[in-house]
Structures are given as C-alpha cells and as structure tokens.
XYZ file of C-alpha atoms in Angstrom:
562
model
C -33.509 -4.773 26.478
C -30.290 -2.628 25.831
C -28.087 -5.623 26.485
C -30.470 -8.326 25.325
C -29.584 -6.087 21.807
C -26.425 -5.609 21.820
C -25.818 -9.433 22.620
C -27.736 -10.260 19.218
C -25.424 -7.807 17.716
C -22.472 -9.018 18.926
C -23.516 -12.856 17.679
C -23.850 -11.225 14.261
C -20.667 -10.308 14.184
C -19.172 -13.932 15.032
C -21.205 -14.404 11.697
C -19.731 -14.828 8.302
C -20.796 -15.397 4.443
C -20.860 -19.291 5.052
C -23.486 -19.284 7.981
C -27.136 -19.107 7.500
C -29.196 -17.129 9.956
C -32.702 -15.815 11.033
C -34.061 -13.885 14.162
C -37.691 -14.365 15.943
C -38.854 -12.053 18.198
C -41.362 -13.237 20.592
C -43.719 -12.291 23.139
C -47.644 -13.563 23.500
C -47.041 -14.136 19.917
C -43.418 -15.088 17.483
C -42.815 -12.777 14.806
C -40.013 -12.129 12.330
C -38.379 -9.296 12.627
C -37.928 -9.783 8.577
C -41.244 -10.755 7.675
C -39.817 -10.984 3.710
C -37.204 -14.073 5.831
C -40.444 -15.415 7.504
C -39.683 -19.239 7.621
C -36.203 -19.525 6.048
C -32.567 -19.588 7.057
C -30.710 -16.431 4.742
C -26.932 -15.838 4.127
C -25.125 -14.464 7.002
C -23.442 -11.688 3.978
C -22.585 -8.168 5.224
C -25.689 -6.566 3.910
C -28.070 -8.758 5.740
C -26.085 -8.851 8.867
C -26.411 -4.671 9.444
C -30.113 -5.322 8.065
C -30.509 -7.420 11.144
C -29.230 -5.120 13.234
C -31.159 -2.073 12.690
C -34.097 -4.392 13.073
C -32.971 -5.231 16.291
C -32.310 -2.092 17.206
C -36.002 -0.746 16.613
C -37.458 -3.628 18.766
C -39.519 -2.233 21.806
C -40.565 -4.437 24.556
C -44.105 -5.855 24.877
C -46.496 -8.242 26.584
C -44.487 -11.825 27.929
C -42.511 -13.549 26.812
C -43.650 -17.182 25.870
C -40.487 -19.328 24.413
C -41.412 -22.232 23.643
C -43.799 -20.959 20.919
C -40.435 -19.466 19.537
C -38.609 -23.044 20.218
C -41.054 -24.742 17.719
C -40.311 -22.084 15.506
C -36.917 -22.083 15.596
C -36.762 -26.354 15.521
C -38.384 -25.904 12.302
C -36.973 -23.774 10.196
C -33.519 -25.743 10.929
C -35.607 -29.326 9.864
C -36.514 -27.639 6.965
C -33.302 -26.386 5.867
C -31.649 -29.620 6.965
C -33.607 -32.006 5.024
C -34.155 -29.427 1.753
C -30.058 -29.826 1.899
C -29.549 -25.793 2.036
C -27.167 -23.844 3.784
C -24.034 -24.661 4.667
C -24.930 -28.494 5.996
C -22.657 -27.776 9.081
C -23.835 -27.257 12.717
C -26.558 -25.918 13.593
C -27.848 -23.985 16.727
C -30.358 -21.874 18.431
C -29.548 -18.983 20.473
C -32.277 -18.160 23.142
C -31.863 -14.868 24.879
C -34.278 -14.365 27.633
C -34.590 -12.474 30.989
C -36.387 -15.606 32.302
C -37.732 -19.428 31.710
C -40.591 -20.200 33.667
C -40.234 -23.936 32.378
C -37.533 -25.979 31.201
C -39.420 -26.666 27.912
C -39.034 -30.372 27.552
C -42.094 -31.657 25.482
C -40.886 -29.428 22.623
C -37.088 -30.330 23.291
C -38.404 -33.830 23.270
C -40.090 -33.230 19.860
C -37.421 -31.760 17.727
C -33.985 -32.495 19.456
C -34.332 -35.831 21.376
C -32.519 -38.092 21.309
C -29.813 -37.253 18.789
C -29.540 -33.802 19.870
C -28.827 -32.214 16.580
C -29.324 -28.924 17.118
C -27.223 -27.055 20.085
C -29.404 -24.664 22.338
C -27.484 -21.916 23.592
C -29.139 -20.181 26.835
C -28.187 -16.199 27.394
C -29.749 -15.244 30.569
C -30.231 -10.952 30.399
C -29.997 -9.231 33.631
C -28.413 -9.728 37.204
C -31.627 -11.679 38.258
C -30.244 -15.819 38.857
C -33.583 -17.046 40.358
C -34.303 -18.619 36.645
C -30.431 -19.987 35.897
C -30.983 -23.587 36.831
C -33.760 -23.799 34.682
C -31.984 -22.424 31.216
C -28.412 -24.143 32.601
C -30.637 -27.221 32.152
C -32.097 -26.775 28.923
C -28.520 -25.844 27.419
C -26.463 -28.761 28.954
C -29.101 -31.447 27.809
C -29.042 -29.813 24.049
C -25.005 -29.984 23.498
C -24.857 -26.232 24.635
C -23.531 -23.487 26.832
C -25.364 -21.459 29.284
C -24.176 -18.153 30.215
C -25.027 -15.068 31.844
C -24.731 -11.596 30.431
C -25.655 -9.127 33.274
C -23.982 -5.468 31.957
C -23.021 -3.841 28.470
C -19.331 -4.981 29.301
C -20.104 -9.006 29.844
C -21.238 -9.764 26.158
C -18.536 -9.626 24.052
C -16.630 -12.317 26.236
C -19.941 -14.672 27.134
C -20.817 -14.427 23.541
C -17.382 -16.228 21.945
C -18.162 -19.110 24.847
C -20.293 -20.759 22.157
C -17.260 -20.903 19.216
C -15.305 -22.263 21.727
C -18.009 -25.403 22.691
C -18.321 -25.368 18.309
C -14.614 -26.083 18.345
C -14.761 -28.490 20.575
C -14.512 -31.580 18.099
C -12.321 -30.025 16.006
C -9.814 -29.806 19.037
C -10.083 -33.038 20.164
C -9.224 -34.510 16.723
C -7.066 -31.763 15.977
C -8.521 -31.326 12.374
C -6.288 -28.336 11.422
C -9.254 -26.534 9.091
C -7.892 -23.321 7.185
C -10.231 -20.342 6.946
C -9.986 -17.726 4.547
C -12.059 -14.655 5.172
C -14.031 -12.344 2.719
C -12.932 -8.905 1.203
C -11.697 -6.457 3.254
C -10.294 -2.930 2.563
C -7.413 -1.823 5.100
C -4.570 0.524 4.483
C -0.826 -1.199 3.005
C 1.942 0.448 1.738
C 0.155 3.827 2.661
C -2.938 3.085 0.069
C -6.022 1.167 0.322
C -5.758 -2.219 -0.704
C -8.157 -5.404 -0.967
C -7.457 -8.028 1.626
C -8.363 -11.468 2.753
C -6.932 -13.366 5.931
C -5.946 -16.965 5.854
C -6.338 -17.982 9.471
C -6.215 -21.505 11.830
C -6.972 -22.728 15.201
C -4.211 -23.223 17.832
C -5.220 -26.699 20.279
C -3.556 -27.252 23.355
C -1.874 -30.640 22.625
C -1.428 -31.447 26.453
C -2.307 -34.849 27.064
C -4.254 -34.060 30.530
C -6.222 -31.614 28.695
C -6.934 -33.110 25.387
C -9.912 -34.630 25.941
C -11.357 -31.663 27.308
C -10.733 -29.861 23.676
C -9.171 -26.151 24.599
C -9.155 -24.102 21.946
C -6.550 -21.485 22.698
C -7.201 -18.897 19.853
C -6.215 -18.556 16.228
C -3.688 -17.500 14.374
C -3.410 -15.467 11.300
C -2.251 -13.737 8.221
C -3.545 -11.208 5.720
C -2.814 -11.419 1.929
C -3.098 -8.916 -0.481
C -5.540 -10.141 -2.751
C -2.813 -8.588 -5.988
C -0.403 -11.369 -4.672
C -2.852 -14.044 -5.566
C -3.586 -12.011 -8.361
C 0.066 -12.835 -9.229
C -1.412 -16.539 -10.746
C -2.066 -15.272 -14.070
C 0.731 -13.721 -15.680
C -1.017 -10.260 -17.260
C 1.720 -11.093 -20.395
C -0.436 -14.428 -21.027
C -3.381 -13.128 -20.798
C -3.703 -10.837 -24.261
C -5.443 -7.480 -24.985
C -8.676 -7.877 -23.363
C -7.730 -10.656 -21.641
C -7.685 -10.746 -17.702
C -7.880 -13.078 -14.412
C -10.307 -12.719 -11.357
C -11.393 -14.010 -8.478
C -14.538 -15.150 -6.827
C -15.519 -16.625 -3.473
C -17.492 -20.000 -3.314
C -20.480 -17.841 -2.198
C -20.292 -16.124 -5.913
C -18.594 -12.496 -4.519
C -15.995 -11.370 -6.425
C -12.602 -10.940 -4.468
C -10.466 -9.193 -7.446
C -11.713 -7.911 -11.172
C -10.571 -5.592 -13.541
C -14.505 -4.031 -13.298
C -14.847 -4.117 -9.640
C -14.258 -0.475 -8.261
C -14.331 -0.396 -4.780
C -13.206 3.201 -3.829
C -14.783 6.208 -4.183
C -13.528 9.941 -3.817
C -14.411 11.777 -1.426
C -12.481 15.304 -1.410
C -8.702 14.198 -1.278
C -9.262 10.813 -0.127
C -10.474 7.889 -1.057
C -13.024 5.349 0.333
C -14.503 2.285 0.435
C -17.869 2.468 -0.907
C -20.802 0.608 0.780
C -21.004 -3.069 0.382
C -18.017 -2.881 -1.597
C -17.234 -6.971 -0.929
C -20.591 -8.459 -1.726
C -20.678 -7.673 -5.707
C -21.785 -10.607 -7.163
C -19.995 -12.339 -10.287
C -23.141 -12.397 -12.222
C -22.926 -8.253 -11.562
C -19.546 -7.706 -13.767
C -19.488 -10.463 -16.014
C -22.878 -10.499 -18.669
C -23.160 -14.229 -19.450
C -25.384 -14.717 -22.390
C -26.108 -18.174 -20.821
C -27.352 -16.953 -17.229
C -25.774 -18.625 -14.435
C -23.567 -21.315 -15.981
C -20.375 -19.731 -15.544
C -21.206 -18.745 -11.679
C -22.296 -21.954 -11.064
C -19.058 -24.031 -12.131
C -17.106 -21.626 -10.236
C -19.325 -22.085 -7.296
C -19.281 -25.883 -7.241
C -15.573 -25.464 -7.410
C -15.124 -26.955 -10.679
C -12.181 -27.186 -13.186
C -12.658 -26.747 -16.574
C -13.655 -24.116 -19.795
C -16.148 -22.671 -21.640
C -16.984 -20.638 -24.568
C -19.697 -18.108 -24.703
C -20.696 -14.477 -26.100
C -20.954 -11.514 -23.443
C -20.552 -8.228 -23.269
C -17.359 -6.537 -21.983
C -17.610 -2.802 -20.632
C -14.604 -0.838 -21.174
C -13.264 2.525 -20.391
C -15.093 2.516 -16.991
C -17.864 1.441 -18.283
C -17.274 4.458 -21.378
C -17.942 1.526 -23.964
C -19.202 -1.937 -24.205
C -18.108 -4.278 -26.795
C -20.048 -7.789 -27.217
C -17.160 -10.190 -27.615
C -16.935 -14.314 -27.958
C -14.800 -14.999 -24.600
C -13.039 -18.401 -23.958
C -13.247 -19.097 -19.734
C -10.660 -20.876 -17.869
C -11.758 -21.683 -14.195
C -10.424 -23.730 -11.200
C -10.712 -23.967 -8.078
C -7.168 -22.425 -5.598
C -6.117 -25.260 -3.318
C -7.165 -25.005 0.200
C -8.882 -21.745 -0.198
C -12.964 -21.266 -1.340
C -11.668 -19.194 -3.749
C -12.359 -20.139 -7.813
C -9.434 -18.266 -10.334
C -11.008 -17.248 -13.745
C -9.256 -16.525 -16.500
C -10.887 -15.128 -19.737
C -9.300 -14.973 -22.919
C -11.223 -12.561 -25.667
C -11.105 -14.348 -29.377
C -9.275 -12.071 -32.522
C -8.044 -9.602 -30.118
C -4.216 -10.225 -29.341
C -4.847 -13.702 -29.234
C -0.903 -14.687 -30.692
C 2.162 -13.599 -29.185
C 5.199 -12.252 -31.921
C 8.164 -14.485 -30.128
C 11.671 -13.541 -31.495
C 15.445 -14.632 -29.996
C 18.113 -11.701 -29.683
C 21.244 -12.188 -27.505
C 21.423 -10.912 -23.925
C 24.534 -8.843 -25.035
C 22.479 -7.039 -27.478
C 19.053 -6.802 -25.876
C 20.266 -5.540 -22.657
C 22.091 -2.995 -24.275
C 18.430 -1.625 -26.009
C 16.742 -2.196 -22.553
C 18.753 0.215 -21.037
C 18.062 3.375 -23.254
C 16.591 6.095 -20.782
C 13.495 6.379 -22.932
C 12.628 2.449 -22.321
C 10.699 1.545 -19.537
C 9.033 -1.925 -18.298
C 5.925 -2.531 -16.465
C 6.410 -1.647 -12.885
C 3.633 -3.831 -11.899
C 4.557 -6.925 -14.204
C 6.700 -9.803 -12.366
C 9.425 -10.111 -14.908
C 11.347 -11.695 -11.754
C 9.998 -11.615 -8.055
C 11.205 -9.681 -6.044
C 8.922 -9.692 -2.908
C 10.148 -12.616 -0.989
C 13.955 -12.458 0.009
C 14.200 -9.427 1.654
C 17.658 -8.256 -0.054
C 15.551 -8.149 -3.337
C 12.597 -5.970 -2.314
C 13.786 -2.360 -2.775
C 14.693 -3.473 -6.614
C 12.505 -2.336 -9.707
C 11.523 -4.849 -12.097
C 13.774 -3.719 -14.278
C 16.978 -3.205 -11.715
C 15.928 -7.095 -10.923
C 15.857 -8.135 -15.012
C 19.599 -6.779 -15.406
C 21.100 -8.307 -12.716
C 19.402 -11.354 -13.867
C 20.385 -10.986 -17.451
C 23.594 -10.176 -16.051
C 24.109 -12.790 -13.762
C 24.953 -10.336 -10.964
C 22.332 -12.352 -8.625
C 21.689 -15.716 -9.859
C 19.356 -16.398 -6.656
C 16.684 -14.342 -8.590
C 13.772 -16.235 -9.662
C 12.564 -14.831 -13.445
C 10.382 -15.298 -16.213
C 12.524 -16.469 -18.930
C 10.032 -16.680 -21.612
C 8.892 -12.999 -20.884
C 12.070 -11.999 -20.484
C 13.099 -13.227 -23.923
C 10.012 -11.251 -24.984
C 10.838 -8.176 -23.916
C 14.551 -8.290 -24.508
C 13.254 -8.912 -28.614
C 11.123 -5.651 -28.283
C 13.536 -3.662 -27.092
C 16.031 -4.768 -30.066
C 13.622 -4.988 -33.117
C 12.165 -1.075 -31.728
C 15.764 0.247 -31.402
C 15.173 2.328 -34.301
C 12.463 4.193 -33.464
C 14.349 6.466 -31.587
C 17.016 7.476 -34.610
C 13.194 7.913 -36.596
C 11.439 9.980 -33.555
C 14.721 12.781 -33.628
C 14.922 12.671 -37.306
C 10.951 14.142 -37.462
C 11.582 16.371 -34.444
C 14.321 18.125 -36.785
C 12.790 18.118 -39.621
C 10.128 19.853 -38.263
C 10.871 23.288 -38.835
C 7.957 25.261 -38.754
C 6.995 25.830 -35.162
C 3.463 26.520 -35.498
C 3.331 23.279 -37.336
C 4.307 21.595 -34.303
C 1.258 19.700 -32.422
C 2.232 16.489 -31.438
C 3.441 16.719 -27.960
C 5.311 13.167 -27.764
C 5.376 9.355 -29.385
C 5.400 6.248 -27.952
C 4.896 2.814 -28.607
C 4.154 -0.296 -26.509
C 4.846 -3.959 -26.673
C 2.696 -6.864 -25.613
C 5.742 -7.547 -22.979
C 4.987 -4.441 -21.289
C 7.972 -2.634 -22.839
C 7.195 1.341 -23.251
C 9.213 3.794 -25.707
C 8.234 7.370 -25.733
C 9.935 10.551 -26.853
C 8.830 14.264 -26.264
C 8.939 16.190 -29.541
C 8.351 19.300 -27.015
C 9.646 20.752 -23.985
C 8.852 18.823 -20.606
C 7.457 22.103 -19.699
C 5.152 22.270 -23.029
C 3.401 19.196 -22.628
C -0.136 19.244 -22.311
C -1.055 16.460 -19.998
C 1.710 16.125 -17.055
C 0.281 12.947 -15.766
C 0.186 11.015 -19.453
C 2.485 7.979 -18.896
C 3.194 8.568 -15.429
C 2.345 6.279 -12.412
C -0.605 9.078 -11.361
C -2.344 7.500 -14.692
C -2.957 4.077 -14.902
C -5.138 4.294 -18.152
C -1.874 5.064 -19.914
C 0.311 2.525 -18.362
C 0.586 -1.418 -18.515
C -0.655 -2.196 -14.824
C -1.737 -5.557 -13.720
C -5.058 -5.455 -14.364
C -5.088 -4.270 -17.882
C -3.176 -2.938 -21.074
C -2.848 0.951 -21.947
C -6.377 2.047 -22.773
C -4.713 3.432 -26.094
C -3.237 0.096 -26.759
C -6.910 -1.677 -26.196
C -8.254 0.787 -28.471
C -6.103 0.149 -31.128
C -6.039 -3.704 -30.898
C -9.588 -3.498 -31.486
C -9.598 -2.377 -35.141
C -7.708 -3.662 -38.221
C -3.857 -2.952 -37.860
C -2.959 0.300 -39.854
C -6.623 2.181 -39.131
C -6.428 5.109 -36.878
C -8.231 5.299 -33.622
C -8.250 8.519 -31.715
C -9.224 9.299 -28.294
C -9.649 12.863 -27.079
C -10.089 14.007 -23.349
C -9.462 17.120 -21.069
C -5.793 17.636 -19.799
C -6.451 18.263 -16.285
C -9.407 16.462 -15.400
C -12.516 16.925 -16.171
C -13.581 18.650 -19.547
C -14.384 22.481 -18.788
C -14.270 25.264 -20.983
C -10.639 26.987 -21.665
C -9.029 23.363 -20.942
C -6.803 22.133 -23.002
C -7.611 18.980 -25.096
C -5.502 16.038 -25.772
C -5.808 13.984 -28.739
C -4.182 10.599 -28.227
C -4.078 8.721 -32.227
C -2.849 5.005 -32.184
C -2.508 1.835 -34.317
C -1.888 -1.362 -34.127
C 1.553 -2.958 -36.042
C 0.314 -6.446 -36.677
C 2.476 -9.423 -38.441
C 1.242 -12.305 -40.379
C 2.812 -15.597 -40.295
C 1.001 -18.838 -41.751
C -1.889 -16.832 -41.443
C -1.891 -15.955 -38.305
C -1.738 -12.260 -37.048
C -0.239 -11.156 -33.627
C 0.178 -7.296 -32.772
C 3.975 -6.398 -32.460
C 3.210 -2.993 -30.906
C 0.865 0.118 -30.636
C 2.662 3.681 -31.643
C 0.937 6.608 -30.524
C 1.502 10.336 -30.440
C -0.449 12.435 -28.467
C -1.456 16.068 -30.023
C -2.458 19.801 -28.602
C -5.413 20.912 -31.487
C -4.018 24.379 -32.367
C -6.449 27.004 -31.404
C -7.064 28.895 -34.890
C -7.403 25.481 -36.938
C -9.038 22.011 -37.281
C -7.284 18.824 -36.560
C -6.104 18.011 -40.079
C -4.530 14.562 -41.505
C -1.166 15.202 -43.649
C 0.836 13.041 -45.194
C 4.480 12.419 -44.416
C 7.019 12.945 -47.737
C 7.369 9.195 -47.710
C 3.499 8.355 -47.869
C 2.846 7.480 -44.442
C-alpha cells in the first residue's frame, strides 16, 4: 500500500494546471476519495493536487479489490466530460494501480473503449508478485497503453514517466515542436526571490531507423523572469494609476501590482502558501463579474471600459475608479497581457524638446536621479552593457559613446525636458535653506520632486545625519521610489486631488508606529498644466517634515504668498 501511494503521488506530480483529474478508490465497493469531486474531472491546480495527496495518504486497506466496478466508473466520468466539451479536450487516460487482475476485464473494455480506443489504460502492477502480469500487460496493450511494474519505493519515479513518453509518442513521430510554458514559480535570482515561469520543448530523435518508433529523448528548457515580460508595457505609458499584468489561460495571475507573494518570516522572506493560484477575479473588482476574466481566458484581443475598485497603499485605501482595459493574448505562450489605464488621473503626458547639449548637462546634477528599474535603454542582453545603470546607459547614448545601445527615444526626450525645465529648483531649494535662520524653525528634513519620466530631484535642508527616515528615497523603500510596478506612493497621492491642494501622509520612521518614534510627515502636490483644455501633471514636489515636539504642525505662509 506504501508504494501503491506513493506511485499516485508521483503521477500527481507529472500533473499540471491544464490536466483534469479524479481518484477512485475501490474495494467490494468504488468510492471517491473526494466525495465533494464525486462524478467529475477537477483542475489538476496546486491546491487540489496536495488535497489529493493527503487523501491518499489516509487510505487504509480493506476487503478486495474488484476493478472493473472502478473501470465503469472511471469510463464514465471521461464520456461525460468528453461529450459536455470540458477540460482540456486533449488525451485522456486511466491509470489502474493494482496488486492483481483476476480477469482481463473485456466486456467493460468492450463497452466504453472498443473499437476506437479513446481512452489509454495504463496498468501499474504493485508488488514483486508477476503471476497476474500477462493479464494487466494485456489489458494495457489493447487500450493504447503501457504496462509496468513498480515492485520497491525506488522503481516509481522512473516506471511512472513511461506513460509521458507513450503520450509523446505522436508528437515525435510528426515532430510537432509544441512550446510549454509552466505556471508561477518562486526560486532565488540575483540573490532575492523572484517570480518565474519556464518556457520548455521536446527534443525527438530525428534518426530515420528510429523515427517511426517516436523516441522522445527529453526536453529542454529555460526560465524567465516573469519582470522581463513585464518589460511589454513601458511603466512611462502607463500613467498614475495605471499598470500592466499578467494572467494564465487558466485565470491565475502570473504578475500584478496587488499580488504579494512573500511573507516575512524573521529576517527572511517566503513564499506564502498557494502563492501561484490567485485568481484574476481575486485582485481586480469588476463591477461586471466575469467579463474581463473571460476575454482574457478565451485569449481575446480587444478593450473595455468599466467601474471597479482599486486598493491602494497595500490595501491602506480603496478608490472606485472608471478603468479603460487593454488585453491580448502573448504569442506562443497561454499567457493574456492586461493593461489598465485609470480615467482623470495622469491620463496626458507634458512633452517638451530641449537639446541634448543642454539636457544632459541638467541630467547630470548629483541631486538627479532616474528610475533604476525603468528601461530608458536595455541593457540586459549584450553582455558588455549589463553592469551599466540606466542612467550610465542614457549618457553614453545621448552621447553617442555606444551607438549599439538600443533606447527609448521618446522617453528619453521626456526626461531630458524634466531635467531642464526643473533646473531651477535647486538655486530655489538653497535659497530657503539660507534664509532659514531660525533653527528651531527648521522642520522640513528635505524636498523633492518627481516627473512622470521617472526623473527624481531631492535636496536635504538638514544634515544626512539629522534626517528622520534613513530609508526615504532609497532602494530599501520602494513606496518612495518609481519602481516598475508603480509610481511614488506620494506622487499617487497627490495626482489624486486637484493640482495645488495639499495631501499629507504621516507614518513611523523606523517601522512600525510605537510610542517615542519619530513621525514623518510627507506633504505633496501635484503641478498640473493646461493646454486646449487638457491637464497633464508636470511633477509632484514634496518635503518631508519632523513635527517639533513642544508644538502642532502649523501651515505658514512663505513672504511671497505661497
């Protein structure tokens, strides 16, 4: 019974979200060891492949065994499925794992599978006992399958993959080249935990004395960071609360801005349970149930318009918002891209020209930064260009230093306008850090202001060593930073309300909020301009302040009204 187990395991694993898949447990009588499945096929997803196996794993062994009862069972459920048109519509097999076959079973082979053999029957004899082989050698060999004989713990894993490799079979012998792509996986790159998927394909022997005999000789393989198809949708194009995700054709969501795989746990970080099998309809709130999942599904092309609401913050805030969706389907992958575009939220983009000469000159002030995770130009596939920052990459670019590099002009063009037209900022910043006289006066720890192109300005009004939170606008905070899944929370706040209103966000320093922390105060607006009546934001300053201990946050005017 301990191997009979662990070879039903070890099928489950072969399993993936595209199958379909039940399991009847038989002796004087068939039972499922499901009784909620009891008469259907159900998706072979990672959640109901461990439930399967802890059901397995509590059967005890009972009365005889009598298999054809289970037979007619099984036969069945597949007609069922088969004719209803559910499942995958692909091939379709029972596994029988016995100790013994005290018949061949032929009426009900005769019944269900004769004479088109539609259904393979795969025959696992348990055990070291061979006086019942003939009988379930026969039984697989007249039903298109493979018989095979598991006698110790060590013999399943290898008899088991016998059956993909009589699947394949076909598939050699035409050499149909079929690309695979698997689900979500986490797995450590770069020294960090990173979503994954692996694009894989068959290798055939192509010898012409073996052809017809259809050898599969394994696979081959490649993983992809699920970022670098992330990549497709420029985070520039896609506004405010704009973003791009993806979803598998089984409706699991592969990459979104709201999916939060890890969890902390001490120091480290880890996956949480059944982090790959989120659903779509789980992060995005259609007010028209379904109709979005579906299209994306059925792998269709195409937009739609519809109200839903967005949580923000980590879930901190929900906003109900009139969302335009882009889908389509990725070539040669059963992957669907989304992209969603939020209505009267940084809809426009402010487009300027500025020479190189001059722009690069602003670019390089050592209080300008660019988005680290933005592809201004890439960088990731000759290997001479890897070890460059985006913005090492832009100026030799700009510069024509290495014309080989491949860059976004428009963005480019974008930023290099920013960093002119917010050149002054800088002489403005010093001039209030001097004026400033009185010392007790002095709350606002540092400025900064960000571009829709990703371009940063900041300047401390204190000493490095005075500033209240170390990790604001570092790497270590991504809620502060222009990443590739989102804008600066402070900038989403602010693009929210009517340019020139004041939004302020307070939180702890150092983590969590606990008594005799100090609190930040982060205040921002948006700089909007009009143009035939249209409004795009320019930028979002910010200063962030320390609340002085002996007095109330207060509003004062600056000499000049502001």
């Amino acid at each position: 019974m301990t191997i009979a187990k662990h070879t039903v395991s070890t099928i489950l694993d072969t399993l993936g979200e595209n199958d379909f898949v039940n399991i009847i447990a038989y002796n004087d009588y068939i039972h499922y060891i499901e009784p909620c499945f009891k008469g259907i096929l159900v998706q072979a997803d990672r959640d109901n492949r461990e439930h399967f196996k802890q059901l397995v794993d509590e059967l005890m062994v009972k009365g005889v065994g009598v298999v054809d009862r289970a037979l007619h069972e099984a036969f069945q459920i597949l007609q069922q499925f088969q004719e209803a048109g559910q499942g995958s519509l692909c091939n379709q097999a029972i596994m029988l794992i016995t100790d013994g076959a005290v018949e061949d079973y032929e009426p009900v082979l005769e019944k269900y599978n004769w004479p088109d053999r539609k259904v393979r029957v795969f025959t696992y004899l348990i055990g070291r006992e061979v006086s019942f082989a003939d009988r379930l050698k026969w039984i697989a060999c007249n039903n298109k399958g493979y018989y095979t004989q598991i006698s110790t713990l060590a013999d399943a894993q290898e008899n088991v993959m016998e059956y993909l490799h009589v699947l394949s079979r076909p598939m050699v012998i035409n050499h149909d080249h079929d690309i695979t792509w698997t689900e979500a996986y986490m797995d450590s790159k770069a020294r960090s935990l990173a979503l994954l998927t692996t694009v894989a394909m068959p290798v055939f022997s192509k010898k012409n004395e073996t052809r017809s005999h259809g050898i599969l000789l394994g696979v081959v393989g490649s993983d992809v960071a699920l970022r670098e198809l992330m990549k497709l949708a420029p985070r520039y194009k896609l506004g405010v609360h704009g973003y791009a995700f993806l979803n598998t054709n089984n409706g699991y969501i592969l990459s979104h801005p709201d999916l939060r795989p890890l969890y902390q746990e001490g120091k480290k970080l880890k996956p949480k349970p059944n982090y790959n099998s989120v659903d779509l309809s789980e992060v995005e709130w259609e007010d028209q149930a379904g109709t979005l999942r579906t299209a994306m599904i059925n792998g269709e092309t195409g937009s739609l318009s519809m109200d839903v609401k967005v949580p923000l913050d980590k879930g901190k805030r929900v906003l109900f918002l009139t969302n335009d969706y882009f889908f389509t389907d990725i070539s040669d992958t059963p992957f669907s891209l989304g992209v969603v575009l939020s209505r009267g939220h940084g809809e426009y983009i402010l487009l300027g020209n500025t020479s190189v000469e001059e722009g690069l000159h602003d670019l390089l002030h050592p209080d300008l930064s660019l988005a680290g995770d933005w592809i201004y130009c890439i960088t990731d596939i000759d290997p001479e260009h890897r070890k460059l920052s985006q913005l090492e990459a832009v100026v030799r670019f700009l510069t024509q230093e290495d014309p080989a590099l491949e860059c976004d002009e428009e963005l480019l063009q974008e930023a290099l306008f920013d960093a002119v037209v917010t050149a002054p900022m800088e002489a403005y910043w010093t001039a209030l850090a001097l004026n400033s006289s009185d010392e007790s006066e002095q709350v606002v720890d540092m400025a900064f202001l960000g571009t829709r192109a990703g371009l940063l300005r900041s300047s401390l009004f204190v000493g490095s060593e005075k500033v209240s939170d170390k990790k604001f606008l570092t790497p270590a905070d991504e809620d502060s930073m222009f990443t590739l899944d989102h804008f600066p929370l402070w900038y989403r706040q602010a693009a929210e309300h009517p340019p020139g209103s004041m939004v302020f966000n307070l939180r702890s320093a150092e983590g969590p909020e606990s008594p005799g922390k100090p609190v930040v105060v982060t205040v921002s607006t948006a700089v909007a301009v009009s143009v035939d009546n249209r409004t795009a934001i320019a930028a979002d300053p910010c200063s962030g302040y320390r609340p002085p201990k002996t007095s109330r946050l207060r509003a004062k005017n600056q000499p000049d009204g502001t």
